[in-house]
Short mmCIF file of C-alpha atoms in Angstrom, two decimals:
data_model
loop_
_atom_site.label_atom_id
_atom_site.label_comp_id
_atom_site.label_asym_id
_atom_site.label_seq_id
_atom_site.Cartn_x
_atom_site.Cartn_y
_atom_site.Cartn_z
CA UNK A 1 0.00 0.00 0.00
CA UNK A 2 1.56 2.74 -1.31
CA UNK A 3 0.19 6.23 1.15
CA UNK A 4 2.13 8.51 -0.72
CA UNK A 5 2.23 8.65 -4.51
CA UNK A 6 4.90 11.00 -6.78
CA UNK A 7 4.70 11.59 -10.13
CA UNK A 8 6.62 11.78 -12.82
CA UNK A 9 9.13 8.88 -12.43
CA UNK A 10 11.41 10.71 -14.58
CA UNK A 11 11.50 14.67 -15.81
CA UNK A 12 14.33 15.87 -17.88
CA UNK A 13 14.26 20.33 -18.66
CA UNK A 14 16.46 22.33 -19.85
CA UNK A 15 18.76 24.79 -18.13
CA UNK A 16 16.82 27.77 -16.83
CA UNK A 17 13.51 25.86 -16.96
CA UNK A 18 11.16 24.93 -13.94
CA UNK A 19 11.26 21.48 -12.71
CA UNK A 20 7.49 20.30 -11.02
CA UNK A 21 7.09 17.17 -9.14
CA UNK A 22 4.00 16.26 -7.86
CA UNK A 23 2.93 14.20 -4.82
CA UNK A 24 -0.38 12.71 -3.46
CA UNK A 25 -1.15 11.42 -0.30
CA UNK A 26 -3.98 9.35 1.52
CA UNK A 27 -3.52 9.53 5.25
CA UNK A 28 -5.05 12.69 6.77
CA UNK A 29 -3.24 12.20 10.34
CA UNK A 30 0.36 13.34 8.11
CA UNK A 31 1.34 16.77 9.19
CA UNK A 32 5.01 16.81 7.94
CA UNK A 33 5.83 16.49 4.23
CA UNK A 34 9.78 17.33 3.32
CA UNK A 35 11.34 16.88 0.02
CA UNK A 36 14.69 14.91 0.15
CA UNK A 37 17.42 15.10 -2.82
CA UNK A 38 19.78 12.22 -3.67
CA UNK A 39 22.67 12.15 -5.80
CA UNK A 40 24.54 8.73 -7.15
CA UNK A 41 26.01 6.99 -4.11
CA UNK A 42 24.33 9.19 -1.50
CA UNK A 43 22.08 8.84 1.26
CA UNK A 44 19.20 11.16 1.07
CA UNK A 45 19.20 14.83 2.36
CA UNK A 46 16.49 16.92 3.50
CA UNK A 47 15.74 19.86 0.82
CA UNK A 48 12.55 21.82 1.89
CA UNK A 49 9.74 20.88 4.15
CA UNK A 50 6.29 21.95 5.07
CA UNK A 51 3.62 21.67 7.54
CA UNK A 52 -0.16 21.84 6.64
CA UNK A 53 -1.22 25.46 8.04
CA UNK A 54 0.67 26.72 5.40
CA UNK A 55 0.23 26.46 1.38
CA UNK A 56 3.67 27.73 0.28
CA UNK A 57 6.95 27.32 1.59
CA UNK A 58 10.10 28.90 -0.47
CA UNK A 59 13.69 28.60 0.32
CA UNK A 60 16.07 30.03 -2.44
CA UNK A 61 15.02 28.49 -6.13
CA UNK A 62 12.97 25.45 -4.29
CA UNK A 63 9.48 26.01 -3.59
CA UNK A 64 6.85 23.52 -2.13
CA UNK A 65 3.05 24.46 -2.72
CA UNK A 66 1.21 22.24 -0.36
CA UNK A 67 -2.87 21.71 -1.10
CA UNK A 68 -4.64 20.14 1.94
CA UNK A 69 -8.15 19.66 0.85
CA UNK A 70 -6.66 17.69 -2.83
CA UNK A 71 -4.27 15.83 -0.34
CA UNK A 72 -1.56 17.20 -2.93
CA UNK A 73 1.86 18.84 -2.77
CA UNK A 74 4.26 19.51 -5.22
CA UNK A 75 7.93 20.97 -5.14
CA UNK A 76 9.09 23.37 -7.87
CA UNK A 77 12.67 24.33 -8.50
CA UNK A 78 13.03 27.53 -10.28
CA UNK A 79 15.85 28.47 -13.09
CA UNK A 80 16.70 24.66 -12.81
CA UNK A 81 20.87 24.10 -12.93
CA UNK A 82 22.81 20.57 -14.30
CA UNK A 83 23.89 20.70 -10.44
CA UNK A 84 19.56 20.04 -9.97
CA UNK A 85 20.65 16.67 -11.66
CA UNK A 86 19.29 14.18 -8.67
CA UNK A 87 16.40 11.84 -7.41
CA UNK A 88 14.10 13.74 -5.52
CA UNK A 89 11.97 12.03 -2.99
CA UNK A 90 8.70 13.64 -1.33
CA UNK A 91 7.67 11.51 2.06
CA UNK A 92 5.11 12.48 4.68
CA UNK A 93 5.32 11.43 8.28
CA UNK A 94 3.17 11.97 11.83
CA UNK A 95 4.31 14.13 14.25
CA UNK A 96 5.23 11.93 17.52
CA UNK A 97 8.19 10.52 18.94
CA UNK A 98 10.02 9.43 16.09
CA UNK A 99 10.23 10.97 12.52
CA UNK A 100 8.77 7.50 10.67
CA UNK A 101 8.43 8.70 7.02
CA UNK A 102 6.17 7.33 3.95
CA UNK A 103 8.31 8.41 0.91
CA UNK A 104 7.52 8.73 -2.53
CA UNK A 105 8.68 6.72 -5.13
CA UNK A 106 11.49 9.08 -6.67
CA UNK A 107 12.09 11.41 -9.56
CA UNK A 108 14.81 11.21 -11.35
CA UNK A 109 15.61 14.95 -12.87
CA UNK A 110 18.11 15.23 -15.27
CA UNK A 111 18.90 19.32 -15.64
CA UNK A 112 20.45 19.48 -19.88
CA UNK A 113 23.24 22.52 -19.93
CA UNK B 1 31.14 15.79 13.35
CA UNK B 2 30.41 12.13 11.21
CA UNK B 3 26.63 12.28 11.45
CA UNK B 4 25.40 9.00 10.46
CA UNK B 5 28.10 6.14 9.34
CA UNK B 6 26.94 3.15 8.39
CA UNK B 7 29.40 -0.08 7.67
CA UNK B 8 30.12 -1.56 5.24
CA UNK B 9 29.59 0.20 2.30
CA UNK B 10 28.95 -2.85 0.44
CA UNK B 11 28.28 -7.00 0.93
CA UNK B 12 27.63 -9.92 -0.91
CA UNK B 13 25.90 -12.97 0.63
CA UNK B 14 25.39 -16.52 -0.19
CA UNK B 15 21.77 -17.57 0.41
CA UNK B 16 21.02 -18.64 3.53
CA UNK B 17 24.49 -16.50 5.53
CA UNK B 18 23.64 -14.00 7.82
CA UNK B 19 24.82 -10.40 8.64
CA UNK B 20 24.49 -7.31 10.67
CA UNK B 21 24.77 -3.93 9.41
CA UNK B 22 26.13 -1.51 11.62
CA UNK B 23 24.76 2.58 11.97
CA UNK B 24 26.11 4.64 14.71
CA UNK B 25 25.29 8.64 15.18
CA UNK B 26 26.44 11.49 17.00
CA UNK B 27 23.83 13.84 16.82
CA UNK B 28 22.22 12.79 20.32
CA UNK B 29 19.60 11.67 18.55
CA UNK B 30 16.45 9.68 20.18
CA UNK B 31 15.49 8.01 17.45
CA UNK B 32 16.83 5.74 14.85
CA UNK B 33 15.49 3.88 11.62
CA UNK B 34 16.17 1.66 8.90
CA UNK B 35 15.04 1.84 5.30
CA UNK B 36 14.98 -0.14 2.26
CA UNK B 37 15.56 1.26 -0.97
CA UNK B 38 14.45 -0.42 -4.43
CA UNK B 39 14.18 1.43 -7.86
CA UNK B 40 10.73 2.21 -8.15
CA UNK B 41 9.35 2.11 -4.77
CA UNK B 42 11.74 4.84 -3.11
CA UNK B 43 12.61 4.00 0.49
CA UNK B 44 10.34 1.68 2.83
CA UNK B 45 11.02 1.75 6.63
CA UNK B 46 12.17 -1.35 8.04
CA UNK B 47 12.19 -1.26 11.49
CA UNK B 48 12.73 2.21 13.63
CA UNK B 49 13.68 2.80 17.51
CA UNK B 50 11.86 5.64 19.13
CA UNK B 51 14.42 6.01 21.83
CA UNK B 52 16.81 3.90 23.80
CA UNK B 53 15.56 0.68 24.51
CA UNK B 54 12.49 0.47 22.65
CA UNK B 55 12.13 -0.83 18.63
CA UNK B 56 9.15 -1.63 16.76
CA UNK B 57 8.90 -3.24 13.29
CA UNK B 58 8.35 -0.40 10.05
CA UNK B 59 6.50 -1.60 6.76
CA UNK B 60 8.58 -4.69 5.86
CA UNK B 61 10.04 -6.39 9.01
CA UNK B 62 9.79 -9.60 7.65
CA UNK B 63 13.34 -11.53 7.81
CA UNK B 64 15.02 -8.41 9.68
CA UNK B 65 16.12 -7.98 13.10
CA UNK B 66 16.95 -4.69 14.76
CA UNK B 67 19.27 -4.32 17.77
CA UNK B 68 18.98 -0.87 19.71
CA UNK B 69 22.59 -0.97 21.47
CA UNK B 70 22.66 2.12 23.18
CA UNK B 71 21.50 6.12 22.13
CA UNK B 72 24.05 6.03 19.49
CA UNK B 73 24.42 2.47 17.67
CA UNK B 74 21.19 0.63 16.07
CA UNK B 75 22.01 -2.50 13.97
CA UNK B 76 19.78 -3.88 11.76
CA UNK B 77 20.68 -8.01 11.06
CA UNK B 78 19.34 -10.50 8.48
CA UNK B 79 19.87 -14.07 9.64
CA UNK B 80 19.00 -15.91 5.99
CA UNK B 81 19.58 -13.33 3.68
CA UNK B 82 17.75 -14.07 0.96
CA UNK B 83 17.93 -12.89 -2.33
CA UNK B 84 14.69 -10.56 -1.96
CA UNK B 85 16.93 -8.59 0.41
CA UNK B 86 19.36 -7.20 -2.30
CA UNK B 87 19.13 -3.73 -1.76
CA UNK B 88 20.88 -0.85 -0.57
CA UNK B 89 19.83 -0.26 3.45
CA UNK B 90 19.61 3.37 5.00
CA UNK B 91 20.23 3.72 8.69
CA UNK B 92 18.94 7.28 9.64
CA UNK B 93 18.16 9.43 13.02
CA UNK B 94 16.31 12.32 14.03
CA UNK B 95 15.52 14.43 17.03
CA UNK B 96 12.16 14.53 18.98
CA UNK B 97 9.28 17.22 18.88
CA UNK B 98 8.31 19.83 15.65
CA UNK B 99 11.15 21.08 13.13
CA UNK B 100 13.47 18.13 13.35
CA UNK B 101 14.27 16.25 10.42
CA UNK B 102 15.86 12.97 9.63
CA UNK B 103 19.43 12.35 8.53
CA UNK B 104 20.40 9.91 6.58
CA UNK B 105 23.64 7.63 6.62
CA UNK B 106 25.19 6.92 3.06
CA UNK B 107 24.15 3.81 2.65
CA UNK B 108 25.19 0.06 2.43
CA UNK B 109 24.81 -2.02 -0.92
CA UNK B 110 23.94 -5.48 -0.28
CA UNK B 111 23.61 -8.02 -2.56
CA UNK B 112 22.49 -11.47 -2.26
CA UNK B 113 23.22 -14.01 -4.98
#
C-alpha cells in the first residue's frame, strides 16, 4: 500500500527551466511532508519541508506548494541548474516521537546545460 | 562531526548466511530507523527505535532484526539473507518534537546471490 504517490518517475528540462514534481497522499493524520534530494552513491538529504497550516513554503530556487483539501503537494525548483541533476523524494510522516516517514517513489531529474 | 556512518559500504551474501549492518550517530539523537531502498518504490522503513531501549517493526520487518545498542548504535541483522533482500539499506536518526528532520547515513549495498 503505497500512502504517498509521486509523479513523474522521470522529468528531464532544460537549463533555466522549472522542474514540477507532484505528490499525493492518503492519510489525513500526516502533518510533515519534506522533500529529500539524492545524488549517485548518497544517502538522502532533506531539501525543503512543510507543515499543513501553510500552502507555500520557499527557500532560495525550491518552492513547495502544499494543497490540503486535494491531499496534494508539489515541489518546484526555479531556473533549474545541471547541479539540480538528482532523485528527488517527497515523504510524509506523523508528528510523535520518532520521525517514521512514507516516501515517494522518486524522480529522477536530469537538468540538460 | 560524522553524522550518520553506516558499515560496510557494500556486501555480498550466499543464500542462507547472515549479517548485521552496523549505523552509529552522534547527533544525540532519540530516534533511529532503517530503510529499504528499491528502484521504483523509493525507500520503505524497516524497522525504527523511538528512543533507547524500545524498537518496533516499520513496513517490511519480515526476515530483519533490529538491535537498539545504546542512544548512538542501532544494527539492523538478516539471519538468511535471501535474495529478496538485495538492496541498498539506509540507517537514519532524528531528534524529537516539531522542526526536526531525519538524517540519513550513506548507505550500504547489499547483494544477495
Amino acid at each position: 500500500q503505497q500512502q504517498v504517490k509521486q509523479s513523474p518517475q522521470s522529468l528531464i528540462v532544460q537549463k533555466g527551466g522549472i522542474s514540477i514534481i507532484n505528490c499525493a497522499y492518503e492519510n489525513t493524520a500526516f502533518d510533515y511532508f519534506p522533500w529529500y534530494q539524492q545524488f549517485p552513491g548518497k544517502g538522502p538529504a532533506l531539501l525543503i519541508a512543510i507543515r499543513p497550516d501553510v500552502s507555500e513554503k520557499k527557500e532560495g530556487r525550491f518552492t513547495i506548494s502544499f494543497n490540503k483539501s486535494a491531499k496534494q503537494f508539489s515541489l518546484h525548483i526555479m531556473d533549474s541548474q545541471p547541479g539540480d541533476s538528482a532523485t528527488y523524494f517527497c515523504a510524509a510522516s506523523i508528528l510523535g516521537s520518532a520521525r517514521q516517514l512514507t516516501f515517494g517513489s522518486g524522480t529522477q531529474l536530469t537538468v540538460l546545460p | 562531526n560524522a553524522g550518520v556512518t553506516q558499515t560496510p559500504k557494500f556486501q555480498v551474501l550466499k543464500t542462507g548466511q547472515s549479517m548485521t549492518l552496523q549505523c552509529a550517530q552522534d547527533m544525540n539523537h532519540n530516534s533511529m530507523y532503517w530503510y529499504r531502498q528499491d528502484p521504483g518504490m523509493g525507500l520503505r522503513l524497516i524497522y525504527y527505535s523511538a528512543s533507547e531501549g524500545t524498537t518496533d517493526k516499520g513496513e517490511v520487518p519480515n526476515g530483519y532484526n533490529v538491535s537498539r545498542l545504546n542512544k548512538r548504535e542501532f544494527s539492523l541483522r538478516l539471519e538468511s539473507a535471501a535474495p529478496s533482500q538485495t538492496s541498498v539499506y539506509f540507517c537514519a536518526s532524528s531528534g524529537t518534537g516539531r522542526g526536526t528532520e531525519a538524517f540519513f547515513g550513506q548507505g550500504t549495498r547489499l547483494t544477495v546471490v
